[in-house]
mmCIF file of C-alpha atoms in Angstrom:
data_model
loop_
_atom_site.group_PDB
_atom_site.id
_atom_site.type_symbol
_atom_site.label_atom_id
_atom_site.label_comp_id
_atom_site.label_asym_id
_atom_site.label_seq_id
_atom_site.Cartn_x
_atom_site.Cartn_y
_atom_site.Cartn_z
ATOM 1 C CA MET H 133 118.840 -24.587 54.149
ATOM 2 C CA LYS H 134 115.683 -23.194 55.730
ATOM 3 C CA THR H 135 114.842 -21.371 52.480
ATOM 4 C CA LEU H 136 115.072 -24.619 50.484
ATOM 5 C CA LYS H 137 112.648 -26.356 52.886
ATOM 6 C CA ILE H 138 110.102 -23.541 52.531
ATOM 7 C CA THR H 139 110.385 -23.635 48.726
ATOM 8 C CA ALA H 140 109.879 -27.421 48.634
ATOM 9 C CA PHE H 141 106.828 -27.126 50.909
ATOM 10 C CA ARG H 142 105.242 -24.518 48.626
ATOM 11 C CA LEU H 143 105.905 -26.709 45.590
ATOM 12 C CA LEU H 144 104.115 -29.636 47.213
ATOM 13 C CA ILE H 145 101.074 -27.440 47.979
ATOM 14 C CA MET H 146 100.890 -26.242 44.374
ATOM 15 C CA ILE H 147 101.061 -29.830 43.052
ATOM 16 C CA GLY H 148 98.247 -30.858 45.381
ATOM 17 C CA LEU H 149 96.013 -27.991 44.268
ATOM 18 C CA ALA H 150 96.654 -28.858 40.625
ATOM 19 C CA ASN H 151 95.584 -32.463 41.238
ATOM 20 C CA LEU H 152 92.380 -31.333 42.935
ATOM 21 C CA MET H 153 91.502 -29.015 40.043
ATOM 22 C CA GLY H 154 92.119 -31.790 37.540
ATOM 23 C CA CYS H 155 89.760 -34.125 39.395
ATOM 24 C CA SER H 156 86.980 -31.539 39.565
ATOM 25 C CA ALA H 157 87.324 -30.882 35.806
ATOM 26 C CA LYS H 158 86.144 -34.413 34.910
ATOM 27 C CA GLU H 159 82.903 -34.468 32.894
ATOM 28 C CA GLU H 160 79.642 -35.375 34.587
ATOM 29 C CA PRO H 161 77.248 -37.956 33.041
ATOM 30 C CA PHE H 162 75.131 -36.461 30.255
ATOM 31 C CA THR H 163 71.448 -35.671 30.865
ATOM 32 C CA THR H 164 68.859 -33.854 28.742
ATOM 33 C CA GLU H 165 68.234 -31.308 31.479
ATOM 34 C CA SER H 166 71.894 -30.388 31.752
ATOM 35 C CA THR H 167 72.186 -29.982 27.994
ATOM 36 C CA ASP H 168 69.076 -27.779 27.765
ATOM 37 C CA ALA H 169 70.183 -25.708 30.761
ATOM 38 C CA ALA H 170 73.668 -25.194 29.327
ATOM 39 C CA ALA H 171 72.286 -24.168 25.938
ATOM 40 C CA SER H 172 69.765 -21.817 27.564
ATOM 41 C CA THR H 173 72.534 -20.211 29.617
ATOM 42 C CA ASP H 174 74.646 -19.697 26.489
ATOM 43 C CA ALA H 175 71.703 -18.153 24.629
ATOM 44 C CA LYS H 176 70.847 -15.842 27.528
ATOM 45 C CA SER H 177 74.465 -14.696 27.804
ATOM 46 C CA GLU H 178 74.466 -13.881 24.076
ATOM 47 C CA GLU H 179 71.158 -12.047 24.484
ATOM 48 C CA ALA H 180 72.519 -10.029 27.407
ATOM 49 C CA SER H 181 75.549 -9.027 25.371
ATOM 50 C CA GLU H 182 73.381 -7.638 22.523
ATOM 51 C CA PRO H 183 72.397 -3.927 22.495
ATOM 52 C CA ASN H 184 68.806 -2.785 23.030
ATOM 53 C CA PRO H 185 66.628 -4.638 20.473
ATOM 54 C CA GLU H 186 64.671 -2.812 17.788
ATOM 55 C CA LYS H 187 61.062 -2.085 18.713
ATOM 56 C CA LYS H 188 58.532 -4.510 17.235
ATOM 57 C CA ILE H 189 55.048 -2.946 17.111
ATOM 58 C CA ILE H 190 51.913 -4.494 15.581
ATOM 59 C CA LYS H 191 49.546 -1.760 14.304
ATOM 60 C CA ASN H 192 45.934 -2.379 13.278
ATOM 61 C CA ALA H 193 43.045 -0.115 12.232
ATOM 62 C CA SER H 194 39.358 -0.750 11.637
ATOM 63 C CA VAL H 195 37.365 1.941 9.789
ATOM 64 C CA ARG H 196 33.849 2.200 8.361
ATOM 65 C CA PHE H 197 32.351 5.196 6.553
ATOM 66 C CA GLN H 198 29.787 6.198 3.949
ATOM 67 C CA VAL H 199 30.830 7.344 0.451
ATOM 68 C CA GLN H 200 29.119 9.393 -2.223
ATOM 69 C CA ASN H 201 29.896 7.073 -5.138
ATOM 70 C CA MET H 202 31.001 3.472 -4.623
ATOM 71 C CA GLU H 203 32.764 3.039 -7.966
ATOM 72 C CA THR H 204 34.704 6.313 -7.757
ATOM 73 C CA SER H 205 35.744 5.767 -4.134
ATOM 74 C CA THR H 206 36.850 2.201 -4.865
ATOM 75 C CA GLN H 207 39.133 3.435 -7.648
ATOM 76 C CA ARG H 208 40.624 6.137 -5.433
ATOM 77 C CA ILE H 209 41.220 3.669 -2.602
ATOM 78 C CA GLU H 210 43.068 1.340 -4.985
ATOM 79 C CA GLN H 211 45.131 4.280 -6.285
ATOM 80 C CA ALA H 212 46.005 5.372 -2.724
ATOM 81 C CA ALA H 213 47.093 1.841 -1.814
ATOM 82 C CA LYS H 214 49.316 1.682 -4.887
ATOM 83 C CA LYS H 215 50.772 5.135 -4.133
ATOM 84 C CA HIS H 216 51.792 4.081 -0.618
ATOM 85 C CA GLN H 217 53.071 0.659 -1.769
ATOM 86 C CA ALA H 218 50.323 -1.135 0.143
ATOM 87 C CA LEU H 219 48.736 -4.482 -0.689
ATOM 88 C CA ILE H 220 44.970 -5.036 -0.917
ATOM 89 C CA THR H 221 44.891 -8.644 0.238
ATOM 90 C CA ASN H 222 41.124 -9.139 0.323
ATOM 91 C CA THR H 223 37.932 -7.481 -0.948
ATOM 92 C CA ALA H 224 34.265 -8.386 -0.531
ATOM 93 C CA GLN H 225 31.086 -6.768 -1.879
ATOM 94 C CA ASN H 226 27.570 -7.025 -0.502
ATOM 95 C CA ILE H 227 24.135 -5.520 -1.259
ATOM 96 C CA ALA H 228 21.415 -5.490 1.393
ATOM 97 C CA GLY H 229 18.284 -3.483 0.613
ATOM 98 C CA ASP H 230 19.324 0.042 -0.372
ATOM 99 C CA GLU H 231 22.908 -0.308 1.032
ATOM 100 C CA GLN H 232 25.892 -1.363 -1.070
ATOM 101 C CA THR H 233 29.024 -2.324 0.913
ATOM 102 C CA THR H 234 32.616 -3.061 -0.052
ATOM 103 C CA ASP H 235 35.142 -4.381 2.475
ATOM 104 C CA PHE H 236 38.923 -4.102 2.046
ATOM 105 C CA GLU H 237 41.832 -5.612 3.934
ATOM 106 C CA ILE H 238 44.972 -3.551 3.301
ATOM 107 C CA ARG H 239 48.551 -4.341 4.395
ATOM 108 C CA VAL H 240 50.945 -1.400 4.505
ATOM 109 C CA GLN H 241 54.402 -0.702 5.912
ATOM 110 C CA PRO H 242 54.245 0.872 9.418
ATOM 111 C CA GLN H 243 55.824 4.152 8.332
ATOM 112 C CA GLN H 244 53.016 4.637 5.774
ATOM 113 C CA PHE H 245 50.233 3.463 8.093
ATOM 114 C CA LEU H 246 48.802 6.765 9.357
ATOM 115 C CA THR H 247 49.431 8.618 6.078
ATOM 116 C CA LEU H 248 47.475 6.047 4.089
ATOM 117 C CA LEU H 249 44.708 5.969 6.695
ATOM 118 C CA GLU H 250 44.213 9.725 6.484
ATOM 119 C CA GLU H 251 44.131 9.621 2.688
ATOM 120 C CA LEU H 252 41.541 6.838 2.683
ATOM 121 C CA GLN H 253 39.278 8.832 4.999
ATOM 122 C CA LYS H 254 39.114 11.645 2.440
ATOM 123 C CA GLN H 255 36.480 9.516 0.652
ATOM 124 C CA SER H 256 34.223 9.636 3.703
ATOM 125 C CA THR H 257 30.949 11.560 3.785
ATOM 126 C CA LYS H 258 29.928 10.078 7.155
ATOM 127 C CA LEU H 259 32.303 8.311 9.547
ATOM 128 C CA ASP H 260 30.687 5.442 11.454
ATOM 129 C CA TYR H 261 33.756 4.403 13.470
ATOM 130 C CA ARG H 262 37.557 4.369 13.479
ATOM 131 C CA THR H 263 39.569 2.246 15.911
ATOM 132 C CA LEU H 264 43.356 2.026 16.177
ATOM 133 C CA SER H 265 45.353 -0.509 18.188
ATOM 134 C CA THR H 266 49.057 -1.125 18.824
ATOM 135 C CA ASP H 267 50.727 -4.132 20.413
ATOM 136 C CA ASP H 268 54.377 -4.053 21.479
ATOM 137 C CA VAL H 269 55.779 -7.577 20.940
ATOM 138 C CA THR H 270 59.465 -6.636 21.259
ATOM 139 C CA LEU H 271 60.074 -8.705 24.392
ATOM 140 C CA GLU H 272 58.185 -11.684 22.963
ATOM 141 C CA VAL H 273 60.241 -11.567 19.748
ATOM 142 C CA VAL H 274 63.493 -11.429 21.745
ATOM 143 C CA ASP H 275 62.328 -14.280 23.992
ATOM 144 C CA VAL H 276 61.305 -16.527 21.076
ATOM 145 C CA ALA H 277 64.562 -15.801 19.230
ATOM 146 C CA ALA H 278 66.571 -16.672 22.366
ATOM 147 C CA ARG H 279 64.655 -19.928 22.806
ATOM 148 C CA ILE H 280 65.350 -20.846 19.175
ATOM 149 C CA LYS H 281 69.082 -20.236 19.714
ATOM 150 C CA ALA H 282 69.040 -22.374 22.855
ATOM 151 C CA LYS H 283 67.206 -25.208 21.108
ATOM 152 C CA LYS H 284 69.606 -25.113 18.166
ATOM 153 C CA LEU H 285 72.599 -25.323 20.508
ATOM 154 C CA THR H 286 70.949 -28.307 22.198
ATOM 155 C CA GLU H 287 70.292 -29.854 18.788
ATOM 156 C CA GLU H 288 73.992 -29.566 17.881
ATOM 157 C CA ARG H 289 75.009 -31.258 21.131
ATOM 158 C CA PHE H 290 72.585 -34.122 20.555
ATOM 159 C CA ILE H 291 73.927 -34.565 17.025
ATOM 160 C CA SER H 292 77.413 -34.904 18.528
ATOM 161 C CA LEU H 293 76.084 -37.460 21.011
ATOM 162 C CA LEU H 294 74.407 -39.377 18.186
ATOM 163 C CA LYS H 295 77.769 -39.776 16.491
ATOM 164 C CA GLU H 296 79.256 -41.125 19.721
ATOM 165 C CA ALA H 297 76.370 -43.484 20.570
ATOM 166 C CA LYS H 298 77.480 -47.133 20.784
ATOM 167 C CA SER H 299 74.215 -49.042 21.305
ATOM 168 C CA ILE H 300 70.790 -49.077 19.658
ATOM 169 C CA GLU H 301 69.192 -47.965 22.926
ATOM 170 C CA GLU H 302 71.429 -44.902 23.105
ATOM 171 C CA ILE H 303 70.744 -44.075 19.432
ATOM 172 C CA MET H 304 66.962 -44.314 19.948
ATOM 173 C CA LYS H 305 67.067 -42.080 23.027
ATOM 174 C CA VAL H 306 69.128 -39.430 21.276
ATOM 175 C CA GLU H 307 66.950 -39.536 18.123
ATOM 176 C CA TYR H 308 63.799 -39.146 20.250
ATOM 177 C CA GLU H 309 65.228 -36.058 21.927
ATOM 178 C CA LEU H 310 66.360 -34.674 18.569
ATOM 179 C CA GLN H 311 62.850 -35.035 17.146
ATOM 180 C CA ARG H 312 61.324 -33.304 20.171
ATOM 181 C CA ILE H 313 63.787 -30.425 19.958
ATOM 182 C CA ARG H 314 63.282 -29.984 16.211
ATOM 183 C CA GLU H 315 59.498 -29.822 16.672
ATOM 184 C CA ASP H 316 59.990 -27.096 19.303
ATOM 185 C CA ILE H 317 62.250 -25.198 16.898
ATOM 186 C CA GLU H 318 59.665 -25.426 14.081
ATOM 187 C CA ARG H 319 56.870 -24.117 16.321
ATOM 188 C CA ALA H 320 59.022 -21.256 17.582
ATOM 189 C CA ASP H 321 60.123 -20.426 14.023
ATOM 190 C CA ALA H 322 56.494 -20.304 12.875
ATOM 191 C CA ARG H 323 55.587 -17.976 15.760
ATOM 192 C CA LEU H 324 58.585 -15.747 15.012
ATOM 193 C CA ARG H 325 57.703 -15.544 11.291
ATOM 194 C CA HIS H 326 54.101 -14.650 12.138
ATOM 195 C CA MET H 327 55.152 -11.825 14.461
ATOM 196 C CA SER H 328 57.689 -10.622 11.922
ATOM 197 C CA ASP H 329 54.984 -10.473 9.253
ATOM 198 C CA GLN H 330 52.611 -8.627 11.584
ATOM 199 C CA THR H 331 55.238 -6.039 12.486
ATOM 200 C CA SER H 332 56.580 -5.624 8.937
ATOM 201 C CA TYR H 333 53.119 -4.763 7.582
ATOM 202 C CA SER H 334 50.300 -3.031 9.463
ATOM 203 C CA THR H 335 46.696 -3.986 8.715
ATOM 204 C CA ILE H 336 43.808 -1.669 7.812
ATOM 205 C CA LYS H 337 40.328 -3.203 7.691
ATOM 206 C CA LEU H 338 38.209 -0.738 5.730
ATOM 207 C CA SER H 339 34.465 -0.938 5.082
ATOM 208 C CA ILE H 340 32.760 1.617 2.808
ATOM 209 C CA TYR H 341 29.081 1.787 1.900
ATOM 210 C CA GLN H 342 26.728 3.785 -0.312
ATOM 211 C CA ILE H 343 22.984 4.317 0.166
ATOM 212 C CA VAL H 344 21.181 3.696 -3.141
ATOM 213 C CA PRO H 345 17.374 4.290 -2.977
ATOM 214 C CA LEU H 346 15.223 1.594 -4.567
ATOM 215 C CA SER H 347 14.302 2.347 -8.170
ATOM 216 C CA PHE H 348 10.682 2.641 -9.368
ATOM 217 C CA SER H 349 10.819 -0.783 -10.974
ATOM 218 C CA GLU H 350 12.085 -2.309 -7.726
ATOM 219 C CA ARG H 351 9.265 -0.627 -5.773
ATOM 220 C CA VAL H 352 6.690 -1.887 -8.299
ATOM 221 C CA GLY H 353 8.241 -5.318 -7.974
ATOM 222 C CA LEU H 354 7.793 -5.131 -4.210
ATOM 223 C CA GLY H 355 4.126 -4.147 -4.596
ATOM 224 C CA SER H 356 3.602 -6.982 -7.043
ATOM 225 C CA ARG H 357 4.947 -9.432 -4.532
ATOM 226 C CA PHE H 358 2.474 -8.187 -1.892
ATOM 227 C CA TYR H 359 -0.362 -8.512 -4.439
ATOM 228 C CA ASN H 360 0.702 -12.031 -5.362
ATOM 229 C CA ALA H 361 0.950 -12.994 -1.687
ATOM 230 C CA PHE H 362 -2.600 -11.707 -1.044
ATOM 231 C CA GLY H 363 -3.895 -13.621 -4.065
ATOM 232 C CA THR H 364 -2.181 -16.807 -2.941
ATOM 233 C CA GLY H 365 -3.701 -16.446 0.534
ATOM 234 C CA TRP H 366 -7.194 -16.052 -0.957
ATOM 235 C CA GLN H 367 -6.729 -19.149 -3.090
ATOM 236 C CA LEU H 368 -5.665 -21.081 0.004
ATOM 237 C CA PHE H 369 -8.830 -19.956 1.837
ATOM 238 C CA ILE H 370 -11.035 -21.126 -1.079
ATOM 239 C CA SER H 371 -9.199 -24.465 -1.128
ATOM 240 C CA LEU H 372 -9.954 -24.944 2.573
ATOM 241 C CA LEU H 373 -13.665 -24.294 1.998
ATOM 242 C CA VAL H 374 -13.719 -26.810 -0.836
ATOM 243 C CA GLY H 375 -11.966 -29.345 1.367
ATOM 244 C CA VAL H 376 -14.619 -28.906 4.060
ATOM 245 C CA CYS H 377 -17.316 -29.671 1.451
ATOM 246 C CA TYR H 378 -15.678 -33.062 0.831
ATOM 247 C CA LEU H 379 -16.341 -33.876 4.488
ATOM 248 C CA TRP H 380 -20.162 -33.351 4.359
ATOM 249 C CA PRO H 381 -21.022 -36.959 5.401
ATOM 250 C CA ILE H 382 -19.040 -36.580 8.581
ATOM 251 C CA VAL H 383 -20.695 -33.222 9.203
ATOM 252 C CA LEU H 384 -24.181 -34.805 8.844
ATOM 253 C CA ILE H 385 -23.278 -37.597 11.247
ATOM 254 C CA LEU H 386 -22.068 -35.120 13.813
ATOM 255 C CA ILE H 387 -25.266 -33.061 13.432
ATOM 256 C CA GLY H 388 -27.392 -36.235 13.899
ATOM 257 C CA VAL H 389 -25.540 -37.208 17.062
ATOM 258 C CA TRP H 390 -25.950 -33.703 18.433
ATOM 259 C CA LEU H 391 -29.713 -33.718 17.723
ATOM 260 C CA ALA H 392 -30.184 -37.165 19.307
ATOM 261 C CA ARG H 393 -28.413 -36.114 22.496
ATOM 262 C CA ARG H 394 -30.455 -32.929 22.618
ATOM 263 C CA SER H 395 -33.779 -34.811 22.260
ATOM 264 C CA LYS H 396 -32.872 -37.106 25.149
ATOM 265 C CA LEU H 397 -32.101 -34.180 27.338
ATOM 266 C CA VAL H 398 -35.489 -32.646 26.516
#
């Protein structure tokens, strides 16, 4: 009899605990903060479960050097870029005095970066500068990707709420939040694509120049310009003298006034 009483008492305790757990399992009212926090927690847990992420390194180089022959070096640079499967995305040419310059912007895969750079420098007869820079954006890429996952989870939950909305006010609130979240996702996607492009292809900014002395005709042309400038200056001086002659009445009046004042002083 005593055993039956103990068993009944334990059964009552278990039923009471079950009722308490059922009450605590009821859903809380929905808020934007709770949805974002839940999605962020889910994304972070997924991120923590992933293995060490692949390194994302942005590599850039800036080089300037003199070449013996501009045309030959340009052809060899284009051939080297093609050999290493690089893209010449921009070129610009400029002539200033006796210096001819060509600028290149070259995008190349990271594993070919240093090899291509060394081959390009073979065209150099005088190196002005060479700068290399690396930027590790691995953590930023992981962080942006995690935020995109969290925002997409939040977006899915808002879409579910939109289907369950019963009033126009509720629909407008949910649609406003959906628009805000989608804008955040688009910005994060754009940032992620930009970093992916920068890490997939390294950038080499190359500037080459050739010193070309002025030809005889160019030097004669320069002398002719000095001669013409001197002649123009002389003509201007003569024109000023002629202009003064047109003012002779005023000059006579001024001389008369000066003489009159002088005679009074005497």
